[in-house]
mmCIF file of C-alpha atoms in Angstrom:
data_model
loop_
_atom_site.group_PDB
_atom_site.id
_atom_site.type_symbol
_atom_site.label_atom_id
_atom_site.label_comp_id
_atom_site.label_asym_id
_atom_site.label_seq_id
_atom_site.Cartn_x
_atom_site.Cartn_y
_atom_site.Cartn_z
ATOM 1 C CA UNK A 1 92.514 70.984 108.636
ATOM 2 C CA UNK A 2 94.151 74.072 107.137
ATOM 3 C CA UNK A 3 95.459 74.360 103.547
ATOM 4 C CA UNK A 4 99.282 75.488 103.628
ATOM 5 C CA UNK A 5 99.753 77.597 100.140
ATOM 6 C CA UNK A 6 102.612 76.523 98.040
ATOM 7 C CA UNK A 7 105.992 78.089 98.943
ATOM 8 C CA UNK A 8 107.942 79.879 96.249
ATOM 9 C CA UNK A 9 110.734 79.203 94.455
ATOM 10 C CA UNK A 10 113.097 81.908 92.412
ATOM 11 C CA UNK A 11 111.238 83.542 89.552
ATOM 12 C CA UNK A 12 107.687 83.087 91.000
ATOM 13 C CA UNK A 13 105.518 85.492 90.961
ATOM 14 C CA UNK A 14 104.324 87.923 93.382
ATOM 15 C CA UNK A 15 101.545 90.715 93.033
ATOM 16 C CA UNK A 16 101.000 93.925 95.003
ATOM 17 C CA UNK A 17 97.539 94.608 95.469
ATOM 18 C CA UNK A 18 96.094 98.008 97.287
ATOM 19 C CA UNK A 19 92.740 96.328 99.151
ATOM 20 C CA UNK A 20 92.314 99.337 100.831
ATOM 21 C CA UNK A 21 93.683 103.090 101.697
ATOM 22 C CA UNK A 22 95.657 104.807 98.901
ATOM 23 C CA UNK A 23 99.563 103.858 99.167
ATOM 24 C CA UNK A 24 102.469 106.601 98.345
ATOM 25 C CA UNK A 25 103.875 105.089 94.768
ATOM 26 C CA UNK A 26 107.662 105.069 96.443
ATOM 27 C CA UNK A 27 106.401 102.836 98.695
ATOM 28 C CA UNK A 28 105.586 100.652 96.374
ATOM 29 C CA UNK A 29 108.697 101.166 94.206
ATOM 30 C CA UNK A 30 110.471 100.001 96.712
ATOM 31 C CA UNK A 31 108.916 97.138 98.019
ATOM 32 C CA UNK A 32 109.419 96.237 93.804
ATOM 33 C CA UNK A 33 112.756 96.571 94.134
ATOM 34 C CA UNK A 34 113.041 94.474 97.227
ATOM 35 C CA UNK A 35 111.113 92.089 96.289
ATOM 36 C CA UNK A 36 112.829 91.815 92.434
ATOM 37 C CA UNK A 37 115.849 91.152 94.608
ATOM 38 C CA UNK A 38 114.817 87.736 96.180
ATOM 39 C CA UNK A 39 114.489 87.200 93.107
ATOM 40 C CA UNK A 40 110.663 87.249 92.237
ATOM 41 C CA UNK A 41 108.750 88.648 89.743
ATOM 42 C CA UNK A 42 106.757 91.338 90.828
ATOM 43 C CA UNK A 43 103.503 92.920 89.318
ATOM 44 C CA UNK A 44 101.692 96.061 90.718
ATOM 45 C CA UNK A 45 97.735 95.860 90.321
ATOM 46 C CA UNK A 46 96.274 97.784 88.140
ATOM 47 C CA UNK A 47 94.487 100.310 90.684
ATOM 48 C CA UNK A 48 97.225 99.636 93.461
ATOM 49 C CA UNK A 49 98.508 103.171 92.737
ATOM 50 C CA UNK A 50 95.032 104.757 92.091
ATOM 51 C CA UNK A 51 92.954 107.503 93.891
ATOM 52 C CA UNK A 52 88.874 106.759 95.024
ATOM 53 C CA UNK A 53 88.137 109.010 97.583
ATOM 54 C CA UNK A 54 90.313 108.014 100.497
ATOM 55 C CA UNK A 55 90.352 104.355 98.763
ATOM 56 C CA UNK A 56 92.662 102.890 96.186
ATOM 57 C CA UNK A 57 90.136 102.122 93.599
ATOM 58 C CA UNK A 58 86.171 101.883 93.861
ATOM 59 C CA UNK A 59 85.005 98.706 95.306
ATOM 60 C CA UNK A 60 84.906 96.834 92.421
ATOM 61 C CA UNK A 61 88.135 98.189 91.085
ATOM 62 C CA UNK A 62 89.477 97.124 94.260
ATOM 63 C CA UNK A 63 87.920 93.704 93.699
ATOM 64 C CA UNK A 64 89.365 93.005 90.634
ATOM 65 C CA UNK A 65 92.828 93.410 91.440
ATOM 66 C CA UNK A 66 92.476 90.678 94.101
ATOM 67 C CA UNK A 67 90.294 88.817 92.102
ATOM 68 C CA UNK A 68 92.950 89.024 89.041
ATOM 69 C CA UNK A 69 95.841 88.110 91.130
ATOM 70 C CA UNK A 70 94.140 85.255 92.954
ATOM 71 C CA UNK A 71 93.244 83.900 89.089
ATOM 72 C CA UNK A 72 96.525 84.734 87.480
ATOM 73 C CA UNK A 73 98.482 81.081 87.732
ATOM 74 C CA UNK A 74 102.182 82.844 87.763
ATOM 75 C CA UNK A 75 101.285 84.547 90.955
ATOM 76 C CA UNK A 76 102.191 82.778 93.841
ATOM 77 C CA UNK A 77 101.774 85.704 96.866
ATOM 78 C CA UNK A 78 99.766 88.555 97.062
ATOM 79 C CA UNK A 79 101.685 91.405 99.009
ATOM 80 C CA UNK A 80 98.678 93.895 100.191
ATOM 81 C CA UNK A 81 100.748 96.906 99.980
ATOM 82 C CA UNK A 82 98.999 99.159 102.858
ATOM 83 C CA UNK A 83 96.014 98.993 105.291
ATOM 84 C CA UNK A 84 94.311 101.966 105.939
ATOM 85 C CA UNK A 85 90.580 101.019 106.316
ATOM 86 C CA UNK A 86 88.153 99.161 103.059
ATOM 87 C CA UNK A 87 88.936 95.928 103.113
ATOM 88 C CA UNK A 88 86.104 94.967 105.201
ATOM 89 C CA UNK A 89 84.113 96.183 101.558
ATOM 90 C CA UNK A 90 85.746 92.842 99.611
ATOM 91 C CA UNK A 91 85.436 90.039 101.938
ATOM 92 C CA UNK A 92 81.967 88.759 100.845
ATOM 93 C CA UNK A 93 82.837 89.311 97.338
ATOM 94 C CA UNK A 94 86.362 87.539 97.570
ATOM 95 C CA UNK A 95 85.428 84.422 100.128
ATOM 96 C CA UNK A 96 85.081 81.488 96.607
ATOM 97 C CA UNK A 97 88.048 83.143 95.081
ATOM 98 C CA UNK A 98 90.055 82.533 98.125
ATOM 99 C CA UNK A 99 88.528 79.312 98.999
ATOM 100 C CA UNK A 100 89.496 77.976 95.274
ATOM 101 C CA UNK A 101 92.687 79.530 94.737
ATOM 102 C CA UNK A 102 95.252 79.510 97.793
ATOM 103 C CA UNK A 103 98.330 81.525 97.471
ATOM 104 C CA UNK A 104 99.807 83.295 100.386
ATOM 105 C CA UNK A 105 98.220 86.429 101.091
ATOM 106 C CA UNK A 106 100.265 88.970 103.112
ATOM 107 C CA UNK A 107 99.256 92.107 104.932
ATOM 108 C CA UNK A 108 98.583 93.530 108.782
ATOM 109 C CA UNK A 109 96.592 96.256 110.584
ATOM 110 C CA UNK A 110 93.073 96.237 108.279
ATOM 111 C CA UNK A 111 94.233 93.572 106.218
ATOM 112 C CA UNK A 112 93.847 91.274 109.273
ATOM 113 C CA UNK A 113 89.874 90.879 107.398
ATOM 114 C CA UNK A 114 91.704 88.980 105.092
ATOM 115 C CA UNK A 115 93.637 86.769 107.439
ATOM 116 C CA UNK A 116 90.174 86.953 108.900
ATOM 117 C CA UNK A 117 88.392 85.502 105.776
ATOM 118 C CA UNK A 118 91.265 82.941 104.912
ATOM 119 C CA UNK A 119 90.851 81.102 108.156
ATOM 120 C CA UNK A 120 86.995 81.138 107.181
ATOM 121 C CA UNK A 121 87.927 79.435 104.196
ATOM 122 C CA UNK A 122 90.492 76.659 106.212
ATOM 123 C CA UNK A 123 93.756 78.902 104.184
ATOM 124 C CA UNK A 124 97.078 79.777 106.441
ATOM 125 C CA UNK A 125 98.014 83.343 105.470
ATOM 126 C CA UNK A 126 100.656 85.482 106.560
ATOM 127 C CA UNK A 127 100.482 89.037 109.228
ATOM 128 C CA UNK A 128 103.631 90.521 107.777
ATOM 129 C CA UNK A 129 105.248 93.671 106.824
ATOM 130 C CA UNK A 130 104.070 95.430 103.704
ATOM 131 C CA UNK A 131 105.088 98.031 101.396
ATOM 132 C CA UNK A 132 106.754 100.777 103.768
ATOM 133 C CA UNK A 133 108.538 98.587 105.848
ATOM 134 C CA UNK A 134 110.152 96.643 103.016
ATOM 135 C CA UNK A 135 111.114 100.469 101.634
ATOM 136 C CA UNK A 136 112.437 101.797 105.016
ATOM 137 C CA UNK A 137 114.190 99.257 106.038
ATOM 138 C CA UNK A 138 117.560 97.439 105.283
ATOM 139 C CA UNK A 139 117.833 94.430 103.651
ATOM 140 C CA UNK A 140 118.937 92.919 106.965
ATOM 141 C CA UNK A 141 116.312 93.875 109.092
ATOM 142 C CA UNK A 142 114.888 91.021 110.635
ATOM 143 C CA UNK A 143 111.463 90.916 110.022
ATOM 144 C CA UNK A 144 112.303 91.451 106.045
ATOM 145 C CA UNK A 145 114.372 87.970 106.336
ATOM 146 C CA UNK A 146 111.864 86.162 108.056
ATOM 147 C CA UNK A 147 109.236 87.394 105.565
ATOM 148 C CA UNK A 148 111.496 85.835 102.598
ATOM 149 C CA UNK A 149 112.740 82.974 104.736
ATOM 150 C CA UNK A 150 109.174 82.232 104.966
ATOM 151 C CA UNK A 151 107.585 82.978 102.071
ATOM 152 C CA UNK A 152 110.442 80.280 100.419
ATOM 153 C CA UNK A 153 109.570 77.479 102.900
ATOM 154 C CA UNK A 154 112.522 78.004 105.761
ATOM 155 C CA UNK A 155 110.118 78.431 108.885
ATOM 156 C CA UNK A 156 111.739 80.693 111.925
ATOM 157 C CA UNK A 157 111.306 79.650 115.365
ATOM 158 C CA UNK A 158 110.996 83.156 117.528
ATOM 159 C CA UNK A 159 112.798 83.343 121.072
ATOM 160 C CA UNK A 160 112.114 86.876 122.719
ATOM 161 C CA UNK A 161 112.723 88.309 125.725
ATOM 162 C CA UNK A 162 110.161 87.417 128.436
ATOM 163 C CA UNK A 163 108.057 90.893 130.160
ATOM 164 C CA UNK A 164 107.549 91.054 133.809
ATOM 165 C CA UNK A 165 103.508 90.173 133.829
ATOM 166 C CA UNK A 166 104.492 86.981 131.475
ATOM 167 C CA UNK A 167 102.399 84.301 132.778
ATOM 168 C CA UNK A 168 104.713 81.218 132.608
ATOM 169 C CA UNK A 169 102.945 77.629 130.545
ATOM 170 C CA UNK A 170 102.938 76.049 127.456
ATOM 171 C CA UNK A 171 100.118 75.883 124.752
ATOM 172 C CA UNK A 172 99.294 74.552 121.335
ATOM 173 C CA UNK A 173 96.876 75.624 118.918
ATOM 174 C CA UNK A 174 95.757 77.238 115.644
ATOM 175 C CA UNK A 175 97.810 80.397 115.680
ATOM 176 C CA UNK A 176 95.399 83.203 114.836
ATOM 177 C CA UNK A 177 95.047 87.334 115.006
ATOM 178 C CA UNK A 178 95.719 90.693 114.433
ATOM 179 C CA UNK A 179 94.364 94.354 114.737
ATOM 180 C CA UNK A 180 91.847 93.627 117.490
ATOM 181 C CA UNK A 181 89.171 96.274 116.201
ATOM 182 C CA UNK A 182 88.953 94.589 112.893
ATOM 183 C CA UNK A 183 88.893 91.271 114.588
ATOM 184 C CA UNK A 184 86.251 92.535 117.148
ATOM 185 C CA UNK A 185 84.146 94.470 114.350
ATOM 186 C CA UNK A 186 83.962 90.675 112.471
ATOM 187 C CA UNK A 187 82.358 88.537 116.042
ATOM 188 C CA UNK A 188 79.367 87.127 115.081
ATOM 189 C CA UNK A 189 80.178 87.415 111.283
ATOM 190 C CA UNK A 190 81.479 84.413 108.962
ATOM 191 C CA UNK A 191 84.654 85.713 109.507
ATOM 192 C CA UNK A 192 84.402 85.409 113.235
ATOM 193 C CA UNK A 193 88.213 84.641 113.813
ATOM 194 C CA UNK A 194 87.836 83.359 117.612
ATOM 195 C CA UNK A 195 88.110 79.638 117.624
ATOM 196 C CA UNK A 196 88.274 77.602 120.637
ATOM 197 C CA UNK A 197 91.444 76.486 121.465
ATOM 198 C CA UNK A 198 93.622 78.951 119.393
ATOM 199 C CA UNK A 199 96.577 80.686 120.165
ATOM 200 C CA UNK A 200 95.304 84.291 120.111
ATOM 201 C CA UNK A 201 97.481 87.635 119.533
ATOM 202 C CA UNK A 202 96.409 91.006 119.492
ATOM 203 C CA UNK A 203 97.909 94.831 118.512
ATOM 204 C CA UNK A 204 96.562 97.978 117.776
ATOM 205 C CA UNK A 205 96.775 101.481 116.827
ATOM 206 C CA UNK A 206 95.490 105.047 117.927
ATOM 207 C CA UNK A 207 93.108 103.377 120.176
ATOM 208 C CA UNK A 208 92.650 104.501 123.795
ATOM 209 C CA UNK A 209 93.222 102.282 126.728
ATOM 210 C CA UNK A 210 89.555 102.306 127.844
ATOM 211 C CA UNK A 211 88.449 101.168 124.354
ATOM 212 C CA UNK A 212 91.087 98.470 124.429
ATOM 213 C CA UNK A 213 89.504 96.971 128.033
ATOM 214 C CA UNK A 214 86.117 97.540 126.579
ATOM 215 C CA UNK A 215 86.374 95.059 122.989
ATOM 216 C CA UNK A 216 88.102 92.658 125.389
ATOM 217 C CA UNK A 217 85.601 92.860 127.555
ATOM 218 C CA UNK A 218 83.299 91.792 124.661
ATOM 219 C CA UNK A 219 85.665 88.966 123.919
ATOM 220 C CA UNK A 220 85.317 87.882 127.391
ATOM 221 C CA UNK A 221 81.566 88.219 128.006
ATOM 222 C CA UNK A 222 81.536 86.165 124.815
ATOM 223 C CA UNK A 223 83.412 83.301 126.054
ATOM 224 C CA UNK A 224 85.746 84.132 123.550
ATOM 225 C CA UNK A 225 88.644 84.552 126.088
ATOM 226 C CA UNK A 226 88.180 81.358 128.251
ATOM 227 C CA UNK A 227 88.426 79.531 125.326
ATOM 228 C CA UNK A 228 91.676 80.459 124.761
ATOM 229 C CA UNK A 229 95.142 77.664 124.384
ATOM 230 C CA UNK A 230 97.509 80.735 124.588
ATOM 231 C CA UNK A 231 97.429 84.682 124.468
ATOM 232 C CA UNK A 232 100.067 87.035 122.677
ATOM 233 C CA UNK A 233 99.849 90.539 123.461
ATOM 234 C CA UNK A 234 101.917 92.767 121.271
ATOM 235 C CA UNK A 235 102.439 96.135 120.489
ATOM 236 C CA UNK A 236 99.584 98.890 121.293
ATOM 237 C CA UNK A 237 101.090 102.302 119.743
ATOM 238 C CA UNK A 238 100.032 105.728 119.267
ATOM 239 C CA UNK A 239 97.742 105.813 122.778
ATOM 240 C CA UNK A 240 98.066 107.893 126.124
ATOM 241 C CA UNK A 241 98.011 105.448 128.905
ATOM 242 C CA UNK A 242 95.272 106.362 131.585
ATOM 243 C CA UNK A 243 95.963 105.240 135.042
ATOM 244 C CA UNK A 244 92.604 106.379 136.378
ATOM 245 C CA UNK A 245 91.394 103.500 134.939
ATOM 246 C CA UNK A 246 93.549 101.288 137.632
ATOM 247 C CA UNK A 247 96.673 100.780 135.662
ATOM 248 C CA UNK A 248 98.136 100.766 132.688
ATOM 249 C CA UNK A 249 97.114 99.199 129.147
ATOM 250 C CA UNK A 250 99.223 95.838 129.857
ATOM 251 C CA UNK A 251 98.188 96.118 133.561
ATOM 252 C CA UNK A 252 94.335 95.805 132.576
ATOM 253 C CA UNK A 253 94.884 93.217 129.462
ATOM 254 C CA UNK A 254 96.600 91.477 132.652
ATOM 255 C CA UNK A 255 93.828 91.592 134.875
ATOM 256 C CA UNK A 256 90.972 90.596 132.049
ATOM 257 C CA UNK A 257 92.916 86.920 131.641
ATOM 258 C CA UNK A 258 94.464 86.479 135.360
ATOM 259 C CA UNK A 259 91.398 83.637 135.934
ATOM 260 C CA UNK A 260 92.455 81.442 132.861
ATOM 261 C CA UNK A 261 95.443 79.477 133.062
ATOM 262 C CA UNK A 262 96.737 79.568 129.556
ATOM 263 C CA UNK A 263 100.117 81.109 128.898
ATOM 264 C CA UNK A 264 100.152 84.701 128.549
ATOM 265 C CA UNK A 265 103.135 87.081 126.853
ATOM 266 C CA UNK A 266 103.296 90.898 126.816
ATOM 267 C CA UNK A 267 105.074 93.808 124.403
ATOM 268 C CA UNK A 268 105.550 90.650 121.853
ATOM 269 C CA UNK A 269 106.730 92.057 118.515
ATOM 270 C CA UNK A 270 103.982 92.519 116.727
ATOM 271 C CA UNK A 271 101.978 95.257 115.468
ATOM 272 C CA UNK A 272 102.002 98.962 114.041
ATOM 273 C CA UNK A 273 106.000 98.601 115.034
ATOM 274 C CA UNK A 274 109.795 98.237 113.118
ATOM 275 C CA UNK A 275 110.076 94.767 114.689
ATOM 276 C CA UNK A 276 106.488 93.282 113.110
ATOM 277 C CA UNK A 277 107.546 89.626 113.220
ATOM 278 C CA UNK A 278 105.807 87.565 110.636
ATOM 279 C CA UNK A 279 103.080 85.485 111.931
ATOM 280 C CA UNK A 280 101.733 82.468 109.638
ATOM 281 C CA UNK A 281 97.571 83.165 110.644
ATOM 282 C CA UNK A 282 96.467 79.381 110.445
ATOM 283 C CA UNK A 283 98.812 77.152 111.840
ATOM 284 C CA UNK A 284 99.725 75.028 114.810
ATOM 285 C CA UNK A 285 102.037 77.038 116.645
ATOM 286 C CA UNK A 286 103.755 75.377 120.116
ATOM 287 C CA UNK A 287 103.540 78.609 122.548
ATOM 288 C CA UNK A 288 105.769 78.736 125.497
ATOM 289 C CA UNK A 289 106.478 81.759 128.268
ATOM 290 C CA UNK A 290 109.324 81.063 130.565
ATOM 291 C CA UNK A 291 111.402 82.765 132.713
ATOM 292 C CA UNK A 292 114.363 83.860 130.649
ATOM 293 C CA UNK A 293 112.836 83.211 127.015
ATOM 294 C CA UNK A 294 109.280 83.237 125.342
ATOM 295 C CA UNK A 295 109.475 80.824 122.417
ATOM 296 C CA UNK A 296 106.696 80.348 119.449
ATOM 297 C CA UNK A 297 107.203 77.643 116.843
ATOM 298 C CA UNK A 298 105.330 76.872 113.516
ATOM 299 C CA UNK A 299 104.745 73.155 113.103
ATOM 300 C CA UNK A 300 104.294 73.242 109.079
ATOM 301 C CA UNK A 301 107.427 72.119 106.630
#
C-alpha cells in the first residue's frame, strides 16, 4: 500500500528546495512567479540559491532545507528546483523525515534518488518538470498544466503516439522510474527501486549507447527485467548512436526485452526533453501499447 500525499488547494504552500547542483537564481524567479500564479505560496530554501563547491549548500545545509520544508506544516509540495548530481548525499539522512511527513516531492534526472527513497518509504511522488522548464516555457505548455492539474488532484490520462518497435499488450502495476544511472547506482541498496511487477520507465542523459545496453544488462542478469508488468522507454538525449554495436539505442533496448511478453513503448515523453510528462512514481498505472495509441492511466482520485 502506497501513501497518496494530500493534494493542494489555492493558497497552500509550496517550497523550492536545491538537493543538489547549484541552480541559476532566474530560474528560480521564475518558477516563483509561475508557481505564485496557480495561486500558491511559494518559499525558496534558505541555501536553494547558495554556492558549495559544485553543490548548493554543504551536505548538511542541503539537509536542512529538505528537512525544514518536510517539517514546516504550510508546505504542502516540495519543488526540487534542479538535478545536477548530490542528492544521493541526503537519502540516508532524509528516509524518517519522509516516512513521517508525506507531501509531494517533485523533481527528475538525479532527483529520481528521491522518488527512489519515497517508494522505500511506501510515498507516491511526482517525476516532473522543475525550475527551468516552468521559466522557459509558456503557461500553456503541456507538461506545466499537467504538473498543476496534478498537483490540485485532476489526474491526466496520457494517449501518445505509438513507435514502430511498440510491442502491443496491456499491463498493471506500481508505476515506478527515472534516470536509469541513478536508479542502477541504488540496486542492491534500500532504495533499490525494482519491484516485481511494476511498470518500469527509463531516460537518460549524456550517456553512450554501449553504457545504456550495459546497466540494462545488469537489470537483466538481475532478474530485474523479467520481472517486469510493463516497460516505458523514453527519451535518451545528448548521445551519438553507435551502430557497430548492431543497431541503434532503441534497437538494442528492443532486443534486451524481446523474450518477455510485457508491453513495451519507445521515444515516450519523458526525460531530459520540452515534453517531460509528469509521472506520479508510486501508483497503479493501467499501461496499454496499441496500434494507433499508447495510453497510461493513474488509478488514484
Amino acid at each position: 500500500m502506497m501513501t497518496q500525499p494530500p493534494f493542494l488547494i489555492s493558497g497552500d504552500g509550496l517550497a523550492i528546495v536545491s538537493p543538489a547542483s547549484i541552480i541559476n537564481p532566474d530560474y528560480v524567479k521564475g518558477a516563483v512567479e509561475r508557481l505564485e500564479s496557480w495561486p500558491l505560496g511559494v518559499s525558496v530554501s534558505l541555501h536553494c540559491l547558495g554556492e558549495s563547491g559544485v553543490y548548493s549548500g554543504t551536505v548538511d545545509e542541503r539537509t536542512d532545507d529538505f528537512r525544514n520544508a518536510l517539517h514546516t506544516p504550510e508546505v504542502k509540495a516540495i519543488l526540487c528546483s534542479r538535478g545536477g548530481y548530490g542528492t544521493v548525499h541526503l537519502l540516508d539522512r532524509l528516509a524518517d523525515d519522509v516516512a513521517r511527513n508525506p507531501k509531494w516531492i517533485i523533481g527528475f534526472s538525479d532527483i529520481s534518488a528521491l522518488h527512489a527513497l519515497c517508494v522505500s518509504r511506501g510515498i507516491m511522488s511526482l517525476h516532473a518538470p522543475m525550475c527551468k522548464h516552468l521559466t522557459a516555457e509558456p503557461a500553456d505548455d503541456r507538461c506545466t498544466q499537467y504538473l498543476r492539474q496534478i498537483l490540485f488532484g485532476q489526474i491526466p490520462e496520457y494517449h501518445e503516439k505509438p513507435h514502430p518497435l511498440n510491442r502491443q499488450g496491456e499491463g498493471r502495476g506500481m508505476l515506478v522510474g527515472g534516470n536509469l544511472a541513478v536508479l542502477c547506482g541504488l540496486i542492491g541498496t534500500p532504495y533499490d527501486i525494482f519491484r516485481p511487477g511494476s511498470v518500469l520507465f527509463i531516460e537518460d542523459i549524456a550517456e553512450a549507447p554501449y553504457k545504456i545496453e550495459r546497466m540494462l544488462y545488469q537489470l537483466k542478469l538481475a532478474g530485474r527485467l523479467a520481472s517486469l508488468s510493463g516497460l516505458i522507454v523514453g527519451r535518451f538525449t545528448e548521445y551519438t548512436e553507435n551502430e557497430g554495436l548492431g543497431g541503434t539505442l532503441y534497437e538494442l533496448i528492443y532486443r534486451l526485452v524481446e523474450e518477455y511478453d510485457y508491453p513495451v513503448c519507445f521515444d515516450f515523453p519523458v526525460g531530459h526533453v520540452s515534453d517531460n510528462l509528469p509521472l506520479i512514481e508510486g501508483a497503479e498505472v493501467l499501461f496499454s501499447v496499441g496500434k494507433e495509441s499508447v495510453d497510461l492511466a493513474f488509478c488514484i482520485k
